[in-house]
Amino acid sequence: MTVDAFLFDKDGTLFDFAATWDGWASKVLEILSKGDLAIKQGMAEVISYDLEREAFNPDSLVIAGSNDEVAGVLAPFVTHMEAGELAAFLAQSAANADLAPAVPLAAFLDGLLARGKVLGVMTNDAEVSARSQLQRAGVLDRFAFVAGCDSGHGAKPDPDPLLAFCKAAGVSPDRTAMVGDSRHDMEAGAAAGMQRIAVLTGMALREELLPHADIVLPDIGHIPGWLDR
């Protein structure tokens, strides 16, 4: 099948999920709990984060949920912030997180652009976080489209933000590949009529993704080889 465009998820796809977000979450929970251990434990429980391992569990809402959804479950524990203020805090904090690219991104993306592919990003994180992180990684200018859960197109697994990319980029959904690390990504891709490439740099296992993907690759760096095949 021909692929004219690639729409990438961000966390767990362009950036290794655990290496980027496990340490960030530890710091955020410490800040929000203001030293209250019971509150910190309560927040960790609702986002399925293991405080001892300082790592997310595979069933965490944070992995595929939107920034607003995460703020929503944390809000009852954060009485010193309004819900909107908490969502903005999480987005700004995420924008400054220490990044762990899944592969050397500039070279990888330039390789796809050299093949004439159109590139985009659709994340359930906030758009400000996505743009900040892509800018800090030195690759924001490679993308024709960057959207978050708050960009006005909806959030995955809804197909609407994926179709918004196709409309903005002038590409057909059936000639576009959704690339992601979660079932949400694959379900959104299927609903949008796209080809689906799953990668294993997130928290989901191969056997979880395989029934929902056209192909499961170790990471995005294997896409050029897949194209050549």
Tab-separated table of C-alpha atoms in Angstrom:
chain	number	residue	atom	x	y	z
A	1	MET	CA	0.000	0.000	0.000
A	2	THR	CA	1.196	3.474	-0.872
A	3	VAL	CA	1.815	5.915	1.988
A	4	ASP	CA	1.919	9.612	1.117
A	5	ALA	CA	1.778	10.936	4.680
A	6	PHE	CA	2.624	9.933	8.237
A	7	LEU	CA	0.739	11.221	11.272
A	8	PHE	CA	2.717	10.552	14.439
A	9	ASP	CA	1.583	10.289	18.010
A	10	LYS	CA	4.094	12.048	20.300
A	11	ASP	CA	4.612	10.299	23.634
A	12	GLY	CA	5.730	6.706	23.263
A	13	THR	CA	6.223	7.221	19.518
A	14	LEU	CA	8.504	10.174	18.716
A	15	PHE	CA	9.709	10.129	22.336
A	16	ASP	CA	10.275	7.048	24.488
A	17	PHE	CA	7.441	7.105	27.001
A	18	ALA	CA	9.058	5.756	30.178
A	19	ALA	CA	12.362	7.560	29.683
A	20	THR	CA	10.572	10.882	29.177
A	21	TRP	CA	7.629	10.749	31.571
A	22	ASP	CA	8.414	8.519	34.574
A	23	GLY	CA	10.793	11.025	36.172
A	24	TRP	CA	8.609	13.993	35.196
A	25	ALA	CA	5.618	12.506	37.001
A	26	SER	CA	7.595	12.012	40.193
A	27	LYS	CA	8.487	15.715	40.261
A	28	VAL	CA	4.955	16.856	39.402
A	29	LEU	CA	3.346	14.738	42.133
A	30	GLU	CA	5.834	16.120	44.647
A	31	ILE	CA	5.003	19.708	43.659
A	32	LEU	CA	1.225	19.232	43.615
A	33	SER	CA	1.075	17.315	46.912
A	34	LYS	CA	3.072	20.017	48.731
A	35	GLY	CA	4.757	17.362	50.859
A	36	ASP	CA	1.525	15.643	51.956
A	37	LEU	CA	2.247	11.915	51.530
A	38	ALA	CA	-1.406	10.848	51.682
A	39	ILE	CA	-2.332	13.269	48.897
A	40	LYS	CA	0.673	12.156	46.851
A	41	GLN	CA	-0.339	8.504	47.255
A	42	GLY	CA	-3.930	9.333	46.276
A	43	MET	CA	-2.802	11.107	43.104
A	44	ALA	CA	-0.420	8.277	42.240
A	45	GLU	CA	-3.243	5.771	42.600
A	46	VAL	CA	-5.670	7.575	40.266
A	47	ILE	CA	-3.049	7.878	37.527
A	48	SER	CA	-1.669	4.354	38.209
A	49	TYR	CA	1.856	5.524	38.997
A	50	ASP	CA	4.153	3.387	41.177
A	51	LEU	CA	5.844	5.726	43.673
A	52	GLU	CA	8.430	3.126	44.698
A	53	ARG	CA	9.554	2.340	41.153
A	54	GLU	CA	8.928	5.942	40.027
A	55	ALA	CA	7.248	4.526	36.937
A	56	PHE	CA	3.829	4.429	35.306
A	57	ASN	CA	1.927	1.145	35.245
A	58	PRO	CA	0.779	-0.084	31.812
A	59	ASP	CA	-2.863	0.728	32.605
A	60	SER	CA	-2.232	4.397	33.433
A	61	LEU	CA	-4.672	6.975	32.079
A	62	VAL	CA	-1.681	9.216	31.362
A	63	ILE	CA	-0.399	6.924	28.597
A	64	ALA	CA	-3.208	7.601	26.112
A	65	GLY	CA	-5.493	10.030	27.948
A	66	SER	CA	-5.724	13.734	27.236
A	67	ASN	CA	-4.155	16.481	29.308
A	68	ASP	CA	-7.662	17.537	30.397
A	69	GLU	CA	-8.544	13.982	31.487
A	70	VAL	CA	-5.391	13.758	33.617
A	71	ALA	CA	-6.144	17.151	35.173
A	72	GLY	CA	-9.685	15.954	35.853
A	73	VAL	CA	-8.673	12.930	37.932
A	74	LEU	CA	-5.986	14.876	39.823
A	75	ALA	CA	-8.174	17.920	40.539
A	76	PRO	CA	-9.892	16.519	43.687
A	77	PHE	CA	-6.465	16.260	45.341
A	78	VAL	CA	-5.243	19.707	44.265
A	79	THR	CA	-7.459	22.061	46.236
A	80	HIS	CA	-5.116	25.027	45.774
A	81	MET	CA	-5.770	25.160	42.006
A	82	GLU	CA	-8.871	25.494	39.844
A	83	ALA	CA	-9.313	22.715	37.247
A	84	GLY	CA	-8.309	25.003	34.377
A	85	GLU	CA	-5.276	26.229	36.274
A	86	LEU	CA	-4.221	22.637	36.977
A	87	ALA	CA	-4.585	21.680	33.285
A	88	ALA	CA	-2.457	24.695	32.331
A	89	PHE	CA	0.155	23.761	34.953
A	90	LEU	CA	0.378	20.201	33.634
A	91	ALA	CA	0.673	21.430	30.044
A	92	GLN	CA	3.412	23.929	30.887
A	93	SER	CA	5.280	21.404	33.039
A	94	ALA	CA	5.089	18.825	30.250
A	95	ALA	CA	6.373	21.408	27.781
A	96	ASN	CA	9.590	21.581	29.820
A	97	ALA	CA	10.011	17.832	30.460
A	98	ASP	CA	13.368	16.176	29.791
A	99	LEU	CA	12.954	14.511	26.408
A	100	ALA	CA	14.171	11.079	25.311
A	101	PRO	CA	13.722	10.799	21.509
A	102	ALA	CA	12.970	7.251	20.369
A	103	VAL	CA	15.527	7.677	17.541
A	104	PRO	CA	17.648	10.620	16.293
A	105	LEU	CA	14.591	12.532	15.108
A	106	ALA	CA	16.026	15.119	12.713
A	107	ALA	CA	17.781	12.548	10.540
A	108	PHE	CA	14.794	10.193	10.604
A	109	LEU	CA	12.259	12.872	9.662
A	110	ASP	CA	14.517	14.377	7.007
A	111	GLY	CA	14.746	10.916	5.455
A	112	LEU	CA	10.959	10.731	5.143
A	113	LEU	CA	10.746	14.276	3.785
A	114	ALA	CA	13.369	13.372	1.171
A	115	ARG	CA	11.007	10.610	0.020
A	116	GLY	CA	8.274	13.255	-0.481
A	117	LYS	CA	6.199	12.283	2.549
A	118	VAL	CA	3.984	14.776	4.412
A	119	LEU	CA	4.426	14.664	8.207
A	120	GLY	CA	2.171	15.593	11.108
A	121	VAL	CA	1.773	15.120	14.858
A	122	MET	CA	-1.465	14.460	16.752
A	123	THR	CA	-1.166	13.994	20.509
A	124	ASN	CA	-3.626	13.837	23.390
A	125	ASP	CA	-1.222	16.143	25.227
A	126	ALA	CA	-1.832	19.906	25.011
A	127	GLU	CA	-0.701	21.611	21.796
A	128	VAL	CA	1.581	24.029	23.674
A	129	SER	CA	3.455	21.054	25.164
A	130	ALA	CA	3.762	19.348	21.791
A	131	ARG	CA	5.074	22.437	20.011
A	132	SER	CA	7.513	23.234	22.823
A	133	GLN	CA	8.908	19.701	22.891
A	134	LEU	CA	9.234	19.436	19.117
A	135	GLN	CA	10.940	22.847	19.070
A	136	ARG	CA	13.385	21.782	21.791
A	137	ALA	CA	14.064	18.561	19.891
A	138	GLY	CA	14.889	20.726	16.850
A	139	VAL	CA	12.245	19.186	14.580
A	140	LEU	CA	9.104	21.364	14.789
A	141	ASP	CA	9.702	22.715	11.284
A	142	ARG	CA	9.530	19.211	9.780
A	143	PHE	CA	5.800	18.937	10.471
A	144	ALA	CA	3.027	20.385	8.313
A	145	PHE	CA	0.506	19.911	11.141
A	146	VAL	CA	0.736	19.738	14.940
A	147	ALA	CA	-2.395	19.249	17.046
A	148	GLY	CA	-3.143	18.469	20.673
A	149	CYS	CA	-6.285	17.521	22.554
A	150	ASP	CA	-7.084	21.234	22.933
A	151	SER	CA	-6.602	22.285	19.299
A	152	GLY	CA	-10.294	22.129	18.469
A	153	HIS	CA	-10.348	18.821	16.579
A	154	GLY	CA	-11.066	16.489	19.509
A	155	ALA	CA	-8.862	13.763	20.962
A	156	LYS	CA	-7.989	10.165	20.065
A	157	PRO	CA	-9.548	7.622	19.704
A	158	ASP	CA	-11.931	10.016	17.882
A	159	PRO	CA	-10.950	10.065	14.180
A	160	ASP	CA	-11.701	13.801	13.742
A	161	PRO	CA	-8.194	15.122	14.611
A	162	LEU	CA	-6.671	12.588	12.212
A	163	LEU	CA	-9.013	13.672	9.431
A	164	ALA	CA	-8.163	17.303	10.235
A	165	PHE	CA	-4.536	16.475	9.393
A	166	CYS	CA	-5.559	14.956	6.058
A	167	LYS	CA	-7.627	18.020	5.194
A	168	ALA	CA	-4.870	20.451	6.218
A	169	ALA	CA	-2.165	18.495	4.384
A	170	GLY	CA	-4.255	17.678	1.316
A	171	VAL	CA	-3.744	13.920	1.620
A	172	SER	CA	-6.162	11.012	1.426
A	173	PRO	CA	-6.783	9.030	4.665
A	174	ASP	CA	-6.251	5.701	2.897
A	175	ARG	CA	-2.806	6.863	1.788
A	176	THR	CA	-1.918	8.100	5.275
A	177	ALA	CA	-0.368	6.044	8.084
A	178	MET	CA	-1.200	6.686	11.748
A	179	VAL	CA	1.902	5.861	13.769
A	180	GLY	CA	1.441	5.298	17.487
A	181	ASP	CA	2.194	3.235	20.561
A	182	SER	CA	-1.294	2.764	22.018
A	183	ARG	CA	-4.562	1.097	21.205
A	184	HIS	CA	-6.144	4.586	21.162
A	185	ASP	CA	-3.842	5.485	18.257
A	186	MET	CA	-4.705	2.337	16.321
A	187	GLU	CA	-8.463	2.679	16.948
A	188	ALA	CA	-8.379	6.301	15.815
A	189	GLY	CA	-6.464	5.292	12.703
A	190	ALA	CA	-8.966	2.562	11.874
A	191	ALA	CA	-11.922	4.914	12.384
A	192	ALA	CA	-10.277	7.465	10.063
A	193	GLY	CA	-9.658	4.836	7.367
A	194	MET	CA	-5.875	5.084	7.680
A	195	GLN	CA	-3.119	2.535	7.588
A	196	ARG	CA	-1.821	1.772	11.099
A	197	ILE	CA	1.767	1.365	12.273
A	198	ALA	CA	2.289	0.489	15.934
A	199	VAL	CA	5.608	0.927	17.742
A	200	LEU	CA	6.908	-0.545	21.003
A	201	THR	CA	8.485	2.564	22.558
A	202	GLY	CA	5.399	3.138	24.697
A	203	MET	CA	3.887	0.956	27.411
A	204	ALA	CA	1.745	-1.406	25.318
A	205	LEU	CA	3.004	-4.870	24.425
A	206	ARG	CA	3.213	-6.308	20.911
A	207	GLU	CA	0.350	-8.751	21.570
A	208	GLU	CA	-1.912	-5.877	22.689
A	209	LEU	CA	-1.255	-3.844	19.551
A	210	LEU	CA	-1.050	-6.565	16.902
A	211	PRO	CA	-4.833	-7.124	16.490
A	212	HIS	CA	-5.348	-3.395	15.858
A	213	ALA	CA	-2.322	-2.590	13.646
A	214	ASP	CA	-1.242	-3.387	10.097
A	215	ILE	CA	2.341	-3.764	11.342
A	216	VAL	CA	4.098	-3.588	14.729
A	217	LEU	CA	7.665	-2.240	14.641
A	218	PRO	CA	10.246	-1.910	17.452
A	219	ASP	CA	10.408	1.866	16.911
A	220	ILE	CA	9.845	4.520	14.244
A	221	GLY	CA	13.403	4.048	12.955
A	222	HIS	CA	12.200	0.849	11.240
A	223	ILE	CA	9.675	2.714	9.043
A	224	PRO	CA	12.077	3.384	6.115
A	225	GLY	CA	12.869	-0.332	5.928
A	226	TRP	CA	9.150	-1.121	6.015
A	227	LEU	CA	8.598	1.328	3.137
A	228	ASP	CA	11.363	-0.292	1.116
A	229	ARG	CA	9.789	-3.725	1.562
